Amino acid sequence: MSEHVTITIDDRKVKARVGEKLLWTALENDIYIPHLCAIEEEKRPNASCRLCFVEIEGMSHPVTSCTKTVEEGMVVKTRSSRVDRLVKTGFELLLSDHDLKCRECPANRNCALQKIAKGRGLKLRQKRFTLIERDYELDDSPAEFAFNRSRCVLCGQCVWADRRENEIGVIGFARRGINRVVTTFQDLPLAESICKECTVCVDVCPVGALYYKKTAE
Amino acid sequence: MSDPNPQELYSKMLDEAKAEVVSKEGKTRVLVGTATCGVSAGALKIKEDFEREIQEKGLDADVVEVGCIGHCYAEPMAVIAKPGFAPVCYGYLDDGLVHRLVEDFLDGDDPSYEYALAALERNDVFPTFEDFPRGAYEEKLILENCGYINASDIKSYIARDGYSALAKALTGKPEQVLDEVKAANLRGRGGAGFPAGIKWEACLNGGADEKYVICNADEGDPGAFMDRSILESDPHLVLEGMVLCAYAIGAQKGYLYIRAEYPRAVWHVQEAIDQARDRGLLGSSILGSEFDFDLEIFQGSGAFVCGEATALVNSMEGKMGMPESRPPRLASQGFRGKPTILNNVKTFAYVPFIINRGADWFKEIGTDDSPGTAVFSLVGKVTNTGLVEVPMGTTLRQLIYEVGDGLPNKKEFKAVQIGGPSGGCLPESALDVPIDFDSLHDAGAIMGSGGLVVMDEDDCMVAVARYFLEFTQHESCGKCTFCRLGTKHMLDILNDITRGEGDAETLGLLKELAEDVRDGSLCNLGKTAPNPVLTTLEYFYDEYRAHIEEGRCPALVCRDLILYYIEPPKCSKLCNVCVGSCPTEAIFTREDGLKEIDQEKCVKCANCLKACPPEYNAIIKLSPPLLPPEKEKKAK
Ligand SMILES: Cc1cc2nc3c(=O)[nH]c(=O)nc-3n(C[C@H](O)[C@H](O)[C@H](O)COP(=O)(O)O)c2cc1C
Ligand code: SF4
Ligand code: SF4
Ligand code: FES
């Protein structure tokens, strides 16, 4: 059996490793698909941001490309009216819960949300949904970095990076539903938790939620 | 030494159980329904009353606890089985009635038919439940024993041929069990209707030395209680189904995931497991065969989403009860990473019947694509609430009007909500839809877990949609974007509509968002949460528009869109009842003696409306909330 399969994405034939998830095949071939929560090394995809939808021939509905394993002969479209509609709504939902002040944000110009907006022609300042009000406190207790939850998109990148780096996870998801947050055990400020300030979480945060203080000056 | 044959061992067990039951039946027995529904209606007290009265009179009669017979509207209930009489069922019991039954029937020989609901066996004197109009539509399989057998005594189950399917299966090959279940096209009763046989086969072929069988008894839908009833009334039926499944796929260990809020179910199941193990029906070398399988209870934490398959497994593994993307399916990688079968309580309960009577027999019941029966908890604005079991394919109309005996108080039917909080609301025009997995799905509803709520003209469909969405929004685990944020915005929009807020675009946005949450969410909680909203938008669009465009709630439910008004010509002047009933002293007596409500003070609690004597019936609700003189002004 060959190690590779050939699939078609947006009319382009590309090679993919057997067992690989479609999202990574596309990205490796410079075909853009919006994504926030996917982590290539993790065996089981998070599949929580719901932005990486594509159409696959023979399937009745758009599917998330981060969960779909490539198959020989698969024919994929990264854009369709149904895909665009889902991505737009998902994106706008995330922005309805995001403190959108790009000019003040250390991630400005280096932000996954801005990238998605640009890649898909979407507006950051969405109008369909009322902004959800939050009163998160800024956690600037660590020496080098800070955590502003009102910018967090709950992608989980930091949580998984922390798990990989540290034997006992420092940060994790807590609470349910609309109250879901990334936090420490017992909600302690990072400096009072078991955090060693290894900053792996800061490095993976795709937005300006976890950021180096020096970049915010 | 020849191995003891499962059939032989079982026959001995059966004979013993039958002999014991016959000897017990030689004596008068009072069977009190003490499932949770009975207990909450006071059944334990009724049981004590019977025991005390029987003792005081020095009578020779046993009082036995049984499960739920399905006629929950008449709880507390008891069946009196006295030799020489057909067993008779009595409902709406209280201490006076108990006294009377003991005196007249147990001591005397008068069955007091004037208090009886029905007889349980055909006789010349009194009708049975089957003679009720609903009897023509009901077909009891998995509820057959419920309310008739003593759930605490395995012999009671065995005497009715319980575990005979297991004995039969063990004398044959595991493949035969699988083939039969596959041929029967048994579809999962936990909601989605996935064929159990196909799942079992995948699990069987999943390799691995260890495999698990798990019974999903999380039953988190508000208002649903059939799984609980079955576990409390006939636990061995479910255990037998699980053992058969384990035999078919080669599992050694199984769990029943029961929500911790079901203490009576947990207790009955534990008792049943212990008794089955004592008799060699669980544990090692079941019925003398080479097959080992044991069961354990896992008490669930209570969150609704934990009923979802992957979340359930996560919660059993001590992780947060949150769904995962699939594949891998549980059948290949489930509990502890091993191939796992997860089926609903009812799904397992059908298995012994299928093994005993065969796939062909099963397929005779119900429809081609959804064979067997459907179990519903019928609640809401329907005369006979309770548990019902009907063949698939029965129409909603038959279920509501024949089995449920229609709506009480001469009210007009408005909608029926099927499938629990994420089911759909269907209108009058859909009443002839047959109940089966696919027809309900096509109509916009789902079979779900089998909750069926009947609604009448006094129910506001916007408020109903809001109510169900509030539940699912609250139960969202928060993992994925669409469900976490989408349901929140949907709920906010619905709240606005119930206050009359919104414009031409509001309903369009609500629909769009609902569709996207359905199509975009990770698990079935999010995918199905929009159903009540989408179906009410489809079938009751005008009601939504009335809220937004006219500030009017046609069903007079939404608080912000109604006011309470005392109609002067109807008010008696001399009566003061409403004044006293108002908690905020909003009602005053005018100079002309009529009562009036100070709208500023009124909190819309409806106390006055209930208090006003029926001969006057002077208090009404108005929507939009305008007083008659203002109404006139506005018209001009
Ligand atoms: C939010 C949610 C809650 C669920 N709750 C239950 C439940 O309480 N009981 C149940 O049997 N299935 C429940 N299910 C369905 C299960 O995921 C699964 O499909 C079922 O247990 C499989 O058994 P079946 O094939 O016998 O129906 C739920 C699904 C979702 C999405
Ligand atoms: S802090 Fe950053 S990396 Fe962590 S979940 Fe939020 S957005 Fe993702
Ligand atoms: S659909 Fe809802 S319950 Fe299911 S994973 Fe997403 S947030 Fe959690
Ligand atoms: S990248 Fe696929 S769901 Fe987030």
PDB file of N, CA and C in Angstrom, chain A residues 121-198:
ATOM      1  N   GLY A 121     -12.779  37.537   3.609  1.00  0.00           N
ATOM      2  CA  GLY A 121     -13.515  38.769   3.331  1.00  0.00           C
ATOM      3  C   GLY A 121     -14.609  39.044   4.357  1.00  0.00           C
ATOM      4  N   LEU A 122     -14.304  38.778   5.610  1.00  0.00           N
ATOM      5  CA  LEU A 122     -15.314  39.004   6.650  1.00  0.00           C
ATOM      6  C   LEU A 122     -14.955  40.250   7.459  1.00  0.00           C
ATOM      7  N   LYS A 123     -15.968  40.845   8.051  1.00  0.00           N
ATOM      8  CA  LYS A 123     -15.727  42.033   8.867  1.00  0.00           C
ATOM      9  C   LYS A 123     -15.505  41.633  10.316  1.00  0.00           C
ATOM     10  N   LEU A 124     -14.506  42.279  10.923  1.00  0.00           N
ATOM     11  CA  LEU A 124     -14.271  42.008  12.341  1.00  0.00           C
ATOM     12  C   LEU A 124     -15.392  42.606  13.176  1.00  0.00           C
ATOM     13  N   ARG A 125     -15.854  43.761  12.761  1.00  0.00           N
ATOM     14  CA  ARG A 125     -16.912  44.415  13.529  1.00  0.00           C
ATOM     15  C   ARG A 125     -18.266  43.927  13.014  1.00  0.00           C
ATOM     16  N   GLN A 126     -18.691  42.773  13.506  1.00  0.00           N
ATOM     17  CA  GLN A 126     -19.943  42.199  13.017  1.00  0.00           C
ATOM     18  C   GLN A 126     -21.133  42.944  13.619  1.00  0.00           C
ATOM     19  N   LYS A 127     -22.257  42.911  12.929  1.00  0.00           N
ATOM     20  CA  LYS A 127     -23.412  43.672  13.400  1.00  0.00           C
ATOM     21  C   LYS A 127     -24.601  42.774  13.753  1.00  0.00           C
ATOM     22  N   ARG A 128     -24.523  41.490  13.385  1.00  0.00           N
ATOM     23  CA  ARG A 128     -25.733  40.666  13.572  1.00  0.00           C
ATOM     24  C   ARG A 128     -26.028  40.372  15.041  1.00  0.00           C
ATOM     25  N   PHE A 129     -24.965  40.164  15.821  1.00  0.00           N
ATOM     26  CA  PHE A 129     -25.188  39.723  17.202  1.00  0.00           C
ATOM     27  C   PHE A 129     -24.772  40.780  18.214  1.00  0.00           C
ATOM     28  N   THR A 130     -25.581  40.895  19.250  1.00  0.00           N
ATOM     29  CA  THR A 130     -25.263  41.840  20.318  1.00  0.00           C
ATOM     30  C   THR A 130     -24.005  41.358  21.040  1.00  0.00           C
ATOM     31  N   LEU A 131     -23.162  42.305  21.398  1.00  0.00           N
ATOM     32  CA  LEU A 131     -21.945  41.926  22.123  1.00  0.00           C
ATOM     33  C   LEU A 131     -22.302  41.361  23.499  1.00  0.00           C
ATOM     34  N   ILE A 132     -21.624  40.285  23.856  1.00  0.00           N
ATOM     35  CA  ILE A 132     -21.856  39.704  25.177  1.00  0.00           C
ATOM     36  C   ILE A 132     -20.979  40.439  26.184  1.00  0.00           C
ATOM     37  N   GLU A 133     -21.619  40.904  27.237  1.00  0.00           N
ATOM     38  CA  GLU A 133     -20.839  41.676  28.212  1.00  0.00           C
ATOM     39  C   GLU A 133     -20.151  40.767  29.211  1.00  0.00           C
ATOM     40  N   ARG A 134     -18.907  41.038  29.431  1.00  0.00           N
ATOM     41  CA  ARG A 134     -18.116  40.246  30.375  1.00  0.00           C
ATOM     42  C   ARG A 134     -17.426  41.186  31.341  1.00  0.00           C
ATOM     43  N   ASP A 135     -17.184  40.671  32.547  1.00  0.00           N
ATOM     44  CA  ASP A 135     -16.359  41.502  33.428  1.00  0.00           C
ATOM     45  C   ASP A 135     -15.156  40.702  33.930  1.00  0.00           C
ATOM     46  N   TYR A 136     -14.405  40.190  32.960  1.00  0.00           N
ATOM     47  CA  TYR A 136     -13.201  39.452  33.322  1.00  0.00           C
ATOM     48  C   TYR A 136     -12.142  40.412  33.843  1.00  0.00           C
ATOM     49  N   GLU A 137     -11.406  39.916  34.841  1.00  0.00           N
ATOM     50  CA  GLU A 137     -10.302  40.734  35.326  1.00  0.00           C
ATOM     51  C   GLU A 137      -9.039  40.352  34.580  1.00  0.00           C
ATOM     52  N   LEU A 138      -8.242  41.339  34.273  1.00  0.00           N
ATOM     53  CA  LEU A 138      -6.958  41.080  33.629  1.00  0.00           C
ATOM     54  C   LEU A 138      -6.047  40.386  34.636  1.00  0.00           C
ATOM     55  N   ASP A 139      -5.407  39.285  34.212  1.00  0.00           N
ATOM     56  CA  ASP A 139      -4.440  38.644  35.100  1.00  0.00           C
ATOM     57  C   ASP A 139      -3.029  39.008  34.625  1.00  0.00           C
ATOM     58  N   ASP A 140      -2.460  40.035  35.258  1.00  0.00           N
ATOM     59  CA  ASP A 140      -1.094  40.396  34.853  1.00  0.00           C
ATOM     60  C   ASP A 140      -0.096  40.039  35.949  1.00  0.00           C
ATOM     61  N   SER A 141      -0.450  38.979  36.709  1.00  0.00           N
ATOM     62  CA  SER A 141       0.412  38.585  37.810  1.00  0.00           C
ATOM     63  C   SER A 141       1.775  38.001  37.388  1.00  0.00           C
ATOM     64  N   PRO A 142       1.877  37.290  36.268  1.00  0.00           N
ATOM     65  CA  PRO A 142       3.212  36.772  35.910  1.00  0.00           C
ATOM     66  C   PRO A 142       4.162  37.923  35.563  1.00  0.00           C
ATOM     67  N   ALA A 143       5.442  37.688  35.717  1.00  0.00           N
ATOM     68  CA  ALA A 143       6.414  38.764  35.480  1.00  0.00           C
ATOM     69  C   ALA A 143       6.435  39.189  34.022  1.00  0.00           C
ATOM     70  N   GLU A 144       6.414  38.200  33.120  1.00  0.00           N
ATOM     71  CA  GLU A 144       6.654  38.545  31.721  1.00  0.00           C
ATOM     72  C   GLU A 144       5.411  38.645  30.853  1.00  0.00           C
ATOM     73  N   PHE A 145       4.352  37.955  31.293  1.00  0.00           N
ATOM     74  CA  PHE A 145       3.194  37.940  30.389  1.00  0.00           C
ATOM     75  C   PHE A 145       1.899  38.221  31.160  1.00  0.00           C
ATOM     76  N   ALA A 146       0.823  38.319  30.424  1.00  0.00           N
ATOM     77  CA  ALA A 146      -0.470  38.600  31.053  1.00  0.00           C
ATOM     78  C   ALA A 146      -1.559  37.834  30.310  1.00  0.00           C
ATOM     79  N   PHE A 147      -2.708  37.725  30.944  1.00  0.00           N
ATOM     80  CA  PHE A 147      -3.827  36.981  30.358  1.00  0.00           C
ATOM     81  C   PHE A 147      -5.081  37.853  30.401  1.00  0.00           C
ATOM     82  N   ASN A 148      -5.537  38.223  29.222  1.00  0.00           N
ATOM     83  CA  ASN A 148      -6.756  39.023  29.103  1.00  0.00           C
ATOM     84  C   ASN A 148      -7.864  38.134  28.527  1.00  0.00           C
ATOM     85  N   ARG A 149      -8.708  37.634  29.431  1.00  0.00           N
ATOM     86  CA  ARG A 149      -9.737  36.659  29.011  1.00  0.00           C
ATOM     87  C   ARG A 149     -10.756  37.242  28.042  1.00  0.00           C
ATOM     88  N   SER A 150     -10.939  38.533  28.070  1.00  0.00           N
ATOM     89  CA  SER A 150     -11.970  39.082  27.189  1.00  0.00           C
ATOM     90  C   SER A 150     -11.530  39.051  25.725  1.00  0.00           C
ATOM     91  N   ARG A 151     -10.295  38.617  25.481  1.00  0.00           N
ATOM     92  CA  ARG A 151      -9.874  38.421  24.082  1.00  0.00           C
ATOM     93  C   ARG A 151      -9.795  36.939  23.714  1.00  0.00           C
ATOM     94  N   CYS A 152     -10.006  36.069  24.704  1.00  0.00           N
ATOM     95  CA  CYS A 152      -9.803  34.631  24.488  1.00  0.00           C
ATOM     96  C   CYS A 152     -10.917  34.050  23.612  1.00  0.00           C
ATOM     97  N   VAL A 153     -10.539  33.226  22.649  1.00  0.00           N
ATOM     98  CA  VAL A 153     -11.528  32.592  21.775  1.00  0.00           C
ATOM     99  C   VAL A 153     -11.736  31.110  22.127  1.00  0.00           C
ATOM    100  N   LEU A 154     -11.199  30.692  23.253  1.00  0.00           N
ATOM    101  CA  LEU A 154     -11.379  29.329  23.766  1.00  0.00           C
ATOM    102  C   LEU A 154     -10.918  28.259  22.781  1.00  0.00           C
ATOM    103  N   CYS A 155      -9.839  28.560  22.070  1.00  0.00           N
ATOM    104  CA  CYS A 155      -9.365  27.593  21.085  1.00  0.00           C
ATOM    105  C   CYS A 155      -8.683  26.405  21.746  1.00  0.00           C
ATOM    106  N   GLY A 156      -8.145  26.603  22.952  1.00  0.00           N
ATOM    107  CA  GLY A 156      -7.513  25.494  23.660  1.00  0.00           C
ATOM    108  C   GLY A 156      -6.044  25.288  23.349  1.00  0.00           C
ATOM    109  N   GLN A 157      -5.481  26.101  22.443  1.00  0.00           N
ATOM    110  CA  GLN A 157      -4.057  25.926  22.089  1.00  0.00           C
ATOM    111  C   GLN A 157      -3.175  25.993  23.336  1.00  0.00           C
ATOM    112  N   CYS A 158      -3.452  26.954  24.210  1.00  0.00           N
ATOM    113  CA  CYS A 158      -2.608  27.142  25.399  1.00  0.00           C
ATOM    114  C   CYS A 158      -2.734  25.948  26.343  1.00  0.00           C
ATOM    115  N   VAL A 159      -3.962  25.446  26.447  1.00  0.00           N
ATOM    116  CA  VAL A 159      -4.193  24.325  27.364  1.00  0.00           C
ATOM    117  C   VAL A 159      -3.392  23.111  26.917  1.00  0.00           C
ATOM    118  N   TRP A 160      -3.400  22.837  25.614  1.00  0.00           N
ATOM    119  CA  TRP A 160      -2.682  21.662  25.121  1.00  0.00           C
ATOM    120  C   TRP A 160      -1.176  21.869  25.179  1.00  0.00           C
ATOM    121  N   ALA A 161      -0.735  23.080  24.906  1.00  0.00           N
ATOM    122  CA  ALA A 161       0.706  23.352  25.003  1.00  0.00           C
ATOM    123  C   ALA A 161       1.174  23.142  26.442  1.00  0.00           C
ATOM    124  N   ASP A 162       0.390  23.616  27.370  1.00  0.00           N
ATOM    125  CA  ASP A 162       0.699  23.451  28.789  1.00  0.00           C
ATOM    126  C   ASP A 162       0.759  21.975  29.178  1.00  0.00           C
ATOM    127  N   ARG A 163      -0.210  21.205  28.682  1.00  0.00           N
ATOM    128  CA  ARG A 163      -0.219  19.759  28.969  1.00  0.00           C
ATOM    129  C   ARG A 163       1.030  19.076  28.438  1.00  0.00           C
ATOM    130  N   ARG A 164       1.452  19.504  27.257  1.00  0.00           N
ATOM    131  CA  ARG A 164       2.630  18.860  26.660  1.00  0.00           C
ATOM    132  C   ARG A 164       3.892  19.225  27.430  1.00  0.00           C
ATOM    133  N   GLU A 165       3.927  20.460  27.924  1.00  0.00           N
ATOM    134  CA  GLU A 165       5.143  20.964  28.546  1.00  0.00           C
ATOM    135  C   GLU A 165       5.256  20.539  30.012  1.00  0.00           C
ATOM    136  N   ASN A 166       4.153  20.614  30.711  1.00  0.00           N
ATOM    137  CA  ASN A 166       4.192  20.409  32.155  1.00  0.00           C
ATOM    138  C   ASN A 166       3.500  19.120  32.562  1.00  0.00           C
ATOM    139  N   GLU A 167       4.118  18.464  33.541  1.00  0.00           N
ATOM    140  CA  GLU A 167       3.576  17.189  33.984  1.00  0.00           C
ATOM    141  C   GLU A 167       2.161  17.357  34.522  1.00  0.00           C
ATOM    142  N   ILE A 168       2.009  18.346  35.379  1.00  0.00           N
ATOM    143  CA  ILE A 168       0.677  18.641  35.895  1.00  0.00           C
ATOM    144  C   ILE A 168       0.205  19.922  35.219  1.00  0.00           C
ATOM    145  N   GLY A 169      -0.918  19.825  34.540  1.00  0.00           N
ATOM    146  CA  GLY A 169      -1.419  20.979  33.814  1.00  0.00           C
ATOM    147  C   GLY A 169      -1.641  22.177  34.743  1.00  0.00           C
ATOM    148  N   VAL A 170      -1.244  23.348  34.269  1.00  0.00           N
ATOM    149  CA  VAL A 170      -1.439  24.569  35.068  1.00  0.00           C
ATOM    150  C   VAL A 170      -2.778  25.198  34.730  1.00  0.00           C
ATOM    151  N   ILE A 171      -3.025  25.269  33.423  1.00  0.00           N
ATOM    152  CA  ILE A 171      -4.280  25.877  33.009  1.00  0.00           C
ATOM    153  C   ILE A 171      -5.170  24.835  32.330  1.00  0.00           C
ATOM    154  N   GLY A 172      -6.455  25.088  32.405  1.00  0.00           N
ATOM    155  CA  GLY A 172      -7.390  24.181  31.756  1.00  0.00           C
ATOM    156  C   GLY A 172      -8.727  24.870  31.590  1.00  0.00           C
ATOM    157  N   PHE A 173      -9.638  24.192  30.919  1.00  0.00           N
ATOM    158  CA  PHE A 173     -10.975  24.747  30.774  1.00  0.00           C
ATOM    159  C   PHE A 173     -11.754  24.513  32.050  1.00  0.00           C
ATOM    160  N   ALA A 174     -12.585  25.478  32.399  1.00  0.00           N
ATOM    161  CA  ALA A 174     -13.453  25.309  33.557  1.00  0.00           C
ATOM    162  C   ALA A 174     -14.842  25.854  33.228  1.00  0.00           C
ATOM    163  N   ARG A 175     -15.786  25.416  34.001  1.00  0.00           N
ATOM    164  CA  ARG A 175     -17.191  25.816  33.872  1.00  0.00           C
ATOM    165  C   ARG A 175     -17.800  25.417  32.527  1.00  0.00           C
ATOM    166  N   ARG A 176     -19.123  25.571  32.480  1.00  0.00           N
ATOM    167  CA  ARG A 176     -19.840  25.030  31.332  1.00  0.00           C
ATOM    168  C   ARG A 176     -20.511  26.130  30.530  1.00  0.00           C
ATOM    169  N   GLY A 177     -20.913  25.756  29.344  1.00  0.00           N
ATOM    170  CA  GLY A 177     -21.733  26.620  28.512  1.00  0.00           C
ATOM    171  C   GLY A 177     -21.099  27.976  28.293  1.00  0.00           C
ATOM    172  N   ILE A 178     -21.920  28.987  28.389  1.00  0.00           N
ATOM    173  CA  ILE A 178     -21.499  30.347  28.082  1.00  0.00           C
ATOM    174  C   ILE A 178     -20.441  30.830  29.087  1.00  0.00           C
ATOM    175  N   ASN A 179     -20.307  30.138  30.201  1.00  0.00           N
ATOM    176  CA  ASN A 179     -19.329  30.546  31.221  1.00  0.00           C
ATOM    177  C   ASN A 179     -17.986  29.840  31.101  1.00  0.00           C
ATOM    178  N   ARG A 180     -17.811  29.084  30.032  1.00  0.00           N
ATOM    179  CA  ARG A 180     -16.549  28.359  29.848  1.00  0.00           C
ATOM    180  C   ARG A 180     -15.379  29.336  29.793  1.00  0.00           C
ATOM    181  N   VAL A 181     -14.335  29.043  30.538  1.00  0.00           N
ATOM    182  CA  VAL A 181     -13.129  29.883  30.541  1.00  0.00           C
ATOM    183  C   VAL A 181     -11.889  28.998  30.625  1.00  0.00           C
ATOM    184  N   VAL A 182     -10.774  29.606  30.260  1.00  0.00           N
ATOM    185  CA  VAL A 182      -9.486  28.988  30.537  1.00  0.00           C
ATOM    186  C   VAL A 182      -9.012  29.590  31.850  1.00  0.00           C
ATOM    187  N   THR A 183      -8.634  28.735  32.768  1.00  0.00           N
ATOM    188  CA  THR A 183      -8.246  29.265  34.068  1.00  0.00           C
ATOM    189  C   THR A 183      -7.327  28.292  34.794  1.00  0.00           C
ATOM    190  N   THR A 184      -6.877  28.698  35.957  1.00  0.00           N
ATOM    191  CA  THR A 184      -6.011  27.845  36.770  1.00  0.00           C
ATOM    192  C   THR A 184      -6.865  27.090  37.776  1.00  0.00           C
ATOM    193  N   PHE A 185      -6.250  26.152  38.453  1.00  0.00           N
ATOM    194  CA  PHE A 185      -6.934  25.436  39.528  1.00  0.00           C
ATOM    195  C   PHE A 185      -7.429  26.448  40.560  1.00  0.00           C
ATOM    196  N   GLN A 186      -8.692  26.376  40.890  1.00  0.00           N
ATOM    197  CA  GLN A 186      -9.338  27.301  41.829  1.00  0.00           C
ATOM    198  C   GLN A 186      -9.273  28.757  41.383  1.00  0.00           C
ATOM    199  N   ASP A 187      -9.099  28.988  40.115  1.00  0.00           N
ATOM    200  CA  ASP A 187      -9.114  30.349  39.576  1.00  0.00           C
ATOM    201  C   ASP A 187      -8.058  31.266  40.183  1.00  0.00           C
ATOM    202  N   LEU A 188      -6.976  30.703  40.649  1.00  0.00           N
ATOM    203  CA  LEU A 188      -5.923  31.549  41.226  1.00  0.00           C
ATOM    204  C   LEU A 188      -5.267  32.384  40.124  1.00  0.00           C
ATOM    205  N   PRO A 189      -4.797  33.575  40.466  1.00  0.00           N
ATOM    206  CA  PRO A 189      -3.979  34.305  39.493  1.00  0.00           C
ATOM    207  C   PRO A 189      -2.779  33.430  39.138  1.00  0.00           C
ATOM    208  N   LEU A 190      -2.318  33.542  37.901  1.00  0.00           N
ATOM    209  CA  LEU A 190      -1.248  32.645  37.430  1.00  0.00           C
ATOM    210  C   LEU A 190      -0.048  32.606  38.373  1.00  0.00           C
ATOM    211  N   ALA A 191       0.355  33.758  38.862  1.00  0.00           N
ATOM    212  CA  ALA A 191       1.553  33.815  39.709  1.00  0.00           C
ATOM    213  C   ALA A 191       1.364  33.061  41.024  1.00  0.00           C
ATOM    214  N   GLU A 192       0.122  32.934  41.443  1.00  0.00           N
ATOM    215  CA  GLU A 192      -0.125  32.207  42.693  1.00  0.00           C
ATOM    216  C   GLU A 192      -0.410  30.725  42.442  1.00  0.00           C
ATOM    217  N   SER A 193      -0.517  30.350  41.182  1.00  0.00           N
ATOM    218  CA  SER A 193      -0.761  28.945  40.847  1.00  0.00           C
ATOM    219  C   SER A 193       0.584  28.225  40.739  1.00  0.00           C
ATOM    220  N   ILE A 194       0.552  27.016  40.215  1.00  0.00           N
ATOM    221  CA  ILE A 194       1.815  26.289  40.075  1.00  0.00           C
ATOM    222  C   ILE A 194       2.547  26.670  38.780  1.00  0.00           C
ATOM    223  N   CYS A 195       2.110  27.751  38.166  1.00  0.00           N
ATOM    224  CA  CYS A 195       2.703  28.205  36.902  1.00  0.00           C
ATOM    225  C   CYS A 195       4.186  28.542  37.092  1.00  0.00           C
ATOM    226  N   LYS A 196       5.027  27.976  36.180  1.00  0.00           N
ATOM    227  CA  LYS A 196       6.460  28.247  36.279  1.00  0.00           C
ATOM    228  C   LYS A 196       6.865  29.317  35.283  1.00  0.00           C
ATOM    229  N   GLU A 197       5.876  29.889  34.640  1.00  0.00           N
ATOM    230  CA  GLU A 197       6.106  30.919  33.619  1.00  0.00           C
ATOM    231  C   GLU A 197       7.020  30.426  32.488  1.00  0.00           C
ATOM    232  N   CYS A 198       6.710  29.229  32.018  1.00  0.00           N
ATOM    233  CA  CYS A 198       7.473  28.690  30.893  1.00  0.00           C
ATOM    234  C   CYS A 198       7.069  29.372  29.587  1.00  0.00           C
TER     235      CYS A 198
END
